[in-house]
């Protein structure tokens, strides 16, 4: 079982969510976050002077998947978000040792599926 953290542009949240849903990935947690990658972010204001900001708004989708479903999830996210420009996003994959559904006591993958 894996935890997958997906960081993407705010405008790409709905297209990504819809694609994940169509691919069979329905359970997710969404967060509004701010941050940046290795490239600085530049904005041009109407006054004409470019202003450099350290952080930019992003969305984070957090999901738990079976090991055998991981590549399908990654492929779905990349297909929707890849523009070959800085800021397309990041995908982090972490191992999950166990999960417990509090209500029923189910453990492992059954607790989250």
mmCIF file of C-alpha atoms in Angstrom:
data_model
loop_
_atom_site.group_PDB
_atom_site.id
_atom_site.type_symbol
_atom_site.label_atom_id
_atom_site.label_comp_id
_atom_site.label_asym_id
_atom_site.label_seq_id
_atom_site.Cartn_x
_atom_site.Cartn_y
_atom_site.Cartn_z
ATOM 1 C CA UNK A 1 0.000 0.000 0.000
ATOM 2 C CA UNK A 2 1.279 3.481 -0.872
ATOM 3 C CA UNK A 3 0.446 7.054 0.038
ATOM 4 C CA UNK A 4 0.589 9.348 -2.981
ATOM 5 C CA UNK A 5 0.903 13.111 -2.523
ATOM 6 C CA UNK A 6 0.169 15.070 -5.698
ATOM 7 C CA UNK A 7 0.982 18.786 -5.871
ATOM 8 C CA UNK A 8 -0.484 20.665 -8.825
ATOM 9 C CA UNK A 9 -1.704 24.006 -10.132
ATOM 10 C CA UNK A 10 -5.045 25.146 -8.663
ATOM 11 C CA UNK A 11 -6.639 25.336 -12.134
ATOM 12 C CA UNK A 12 -5.703 21.683 -12.716
ATOM 13 C CA UNK A 13 -7.495 20.367 -9.622
ATOM 14 C CA UNK A 14 -10.883 19.676 -11.262
ATOM 15 C CA UNK A 15 -9.478 18.119 -14.469
ATOM 16 C CA UNK A 16 -7.195 15.925 -12.352
ATOM 17 C CA UNK A 17 -9.958 14.940 -9.933
ATOM 18 C CA UNK A 18 -12.262 14.053 -12.840
ATOM 19 C CA UNK A 19 -9.565 11.969 -14.565
ATOM 20 C CA UNK A 20 -8.762 10.135 -11.329
ATOM 21 C CA UNK A 21 -12.452 9.452 -10.763
ATOM 22 C CA UNK A 22 -12.831 8.075 -14.308
ATOM 23 C CA UNK A 23 -9.766 5.875 -13.728
ATOM 24 C CA UNK A 24 -11.402 4.381 -10.622
ATOM 25 C CA UNK A 25 -9.652 6.419 -7.923
ATOM 26 C CA UNK A 26 -12.445 7.949 -5.859
ATOM 27 C CA UNK A 27 -11.089 8.455 -2.316
ATOM 28 C CA UNK A 28 -8.845 11.453 -1.779
ATOM 29 C CA UNK A 29 -8.082 14.312 0.576
ATOM 30 C CA UNK A 30 -7.606 17.794 -0.897
ATOM 31 C CA UNK A 31 -5.655 20.697 0.596
ATOM 32 C CA UNK A 32 -5.037 24.255 -0.509
ATOM 33 C CA UNK A 33 -1.335 24.910 -0.009
ATOM 34 C CA UNK A 34 1.335 27.469 -0.859
ATOM 35 C CA UNK A 35 4.889 26.694 -1.844
ATOM 36 C CA UNK A 36 7.333 26.578 -4.704
ATOM 37 C CA UNK A 37 9.748 24.278 -6.430
ATOM 38 C CA UNK A 38 13.306 25.055 -7.446
ATOM 39 C CA UNK A 39 12.354 27.765 -9.975
ATOM 40 C CA UNK A 40 11.521 31.242 -8.631
ATOM 41 C CA UNK A 41 8.057 32.581 -9.351
ATOM 42 C CA UNK A 42 7.690 35.922 -11.166
ATOM 43 C CA UNK A 43 4.581 38.085 -11.473
ATOM 44 C CA UNK A 44 4.157 41.268 -13.501
ATOM 45 C CA UNK A 45 1.948 43.854 -11.836
ATOM 46 C CA UNK A 46 0.120 46.604 -13.708
ATOM 47 C CA UNK A 47 2.588 49.170 -12.379
ATOM 48 C CA UNK A 48 5.117 47.636 -14.749
ATOM 49 C CA UNK A 49 7.708 46.420 -12.262
ATOM 50 C CA UNK A 50 8.108 42.654 -12.085
ATOM 51 C CA UNK A 51 7.831 41.340 -8.534
ATOM 52 C CA UNK A 52 9.392 38.081 -7.376
ATOM 53 C CA UNK A 53 7.418 36.073 -4.807
ATOM 54 C CA UNK A 54 8.736 33.193 -2.786
ATOM 55 C CA UNK A 55 5.489 31.168 -2.677
ATOM 56 C CA UNK A 56 2.605 30.397 -5.007
ATOM 57 C CA UNK A 57 -0.834 28.817 -4.473
ATOM 58 C CA UNK A 58 -1.063 25.087 -5.217
ATOM 59 C CA UNK A 59 -3.417 22.190 -4.525
ATOM 60 C CA UNK A 60 -2.399 18.920 -2.916
ATOM 61 C CA UNK A 61 -4.253 15.652 -3.437
ATOM 62 C CA UNK A 62 -3.435 12.942 -0.914
ATOM 63 C CA UNK A 63 -4.426 9.363 -1.789
ATOM 64 C CA UNK A 64 -3.800 5.803 -0.634
ATOM 65 C CA UNK A 65 -3.578 3.061 -3.267
ATOM 66 C CA UNK A 66 -2.740 -0.596 -3.681
ATOM 67 C CA UNK A 67 0.798 -1.227 -4.907
ATOM 68 C CA UNK A 68 -0.557 -2.709 -8.138
ATOM 69 C CA UNK A 69 -2.622 0.464 -8.848
ATOM 70 C CA UNK A 70 0.233 2.922 -8.306
ATOM 71 C CA UNK A 71 1.480 3.207 -11.895
ATOM 72 C CA UNK A 72 -2.050 3.708 -13.254
ATOM 73 C CA UNK A 73 -2.581 6.583 -10.801
ATOM 74 C CA UNK A 74 0.759 8.191 -11.695
ATOM 75 C CA UNK A 75 0.104 7.847 -15.435
ATOM 76 C CA UNK A 76 -3.337 9.454 -15.026
ATOM 77 C CA UNK A 77 -1.948 12.455 -13.128
ATOM 78 C CA UNK A 78 0.957 12.982 -15.540
ATOM 79 C CA UNK A 79 -1.298 12.734 -18.606
ATOM 80 C CA UNK A 80 -3.567 15.516 -17.316
ATOM 81 C CA UNK A 81 -0.916 17.846 -15.879
ATOM 82 C CA UNK A 82 2.177 17.613 -18.086
ATOM 83 C CA UNK A 83 2.772 20.776 -20.136
ATOM 84 C CA UNK A 84 6.595 20.588 -20.180
ATOM 85 C CA UNK A 85 6.746 23.901 -18.281
ATOM 86 C CA UNK A 86 7.955 24.641 -14.770
ATOM 87 C CA UNK A 87 5.151 24.286 -12.254
ATOM 88 C CA UNK A 88 3.503 21.171 -13.711
ATOM 89 C CA UNK A 89 3.627 19.641 -10.232
ATOM 90 C CA UNK A 90 5.187 16.879 -8.187
ATOM 91 C CA UNK A 91 4.169 13.363 -7.176
ATOM 92 C CA UNK A 92 5.533 11.871 -3.964
ATOM 93 C CA UNK A 93 5.107 8.161 -3.198
ATOM 94 C CA UNK A 94 5.484 6.915 0.370
ATOM 95 C CA UNK A 95 5.171 3.406 1.820
ATOM 96 C CA UNK A 96 2.289 2.764 4.218
ATOM 97 C CA UNK A 97 2.820 0.061 6.828
ATOM 98 C CA UNK A 98 -0.791 -0.229 7.935
ATOM 99 C CA UNK A 99 -4.173 1.475 8.127
ATOM 100 C CA UNK A 100 -7.013 0.935 10.590
ATOM 101 C CA UNK A 101 -10.647 1.900 10.097
ATOM 102 C CA UNK A 102 -11.672 3.073 13.576
ATOM 103 C CA UNK A 103 -15.367 2.210 13.179
ATOM 104 C CA UNK A 104 -14.915 -1.442 12.169
ATOM 105 C CA UNK A 105 -11.370 -2.302 13.170
ATOM 106 C CA UNK A 106 -10.542 -3.339 9.590
ATOM 107 C CA UNK A 107 -6.831 -3.271 8.863
ATOM 108 C CA UNK A 108 -4.627 -2.917 5.827
ATOM 109 C CA UNK A 109 -5.953 -2.137 2.381
ATOM 110 C CA UNK A 110 -9.504 -3.125 3.421
ATOM 111 C CA UNK A 111 -9.513 -0.187 5.835
ATOM 112 C CA UNK A 112 -9.179 2.336 3.020
ATOM 113 C CA UNK A 113 -10.920 0.700 0.062
#
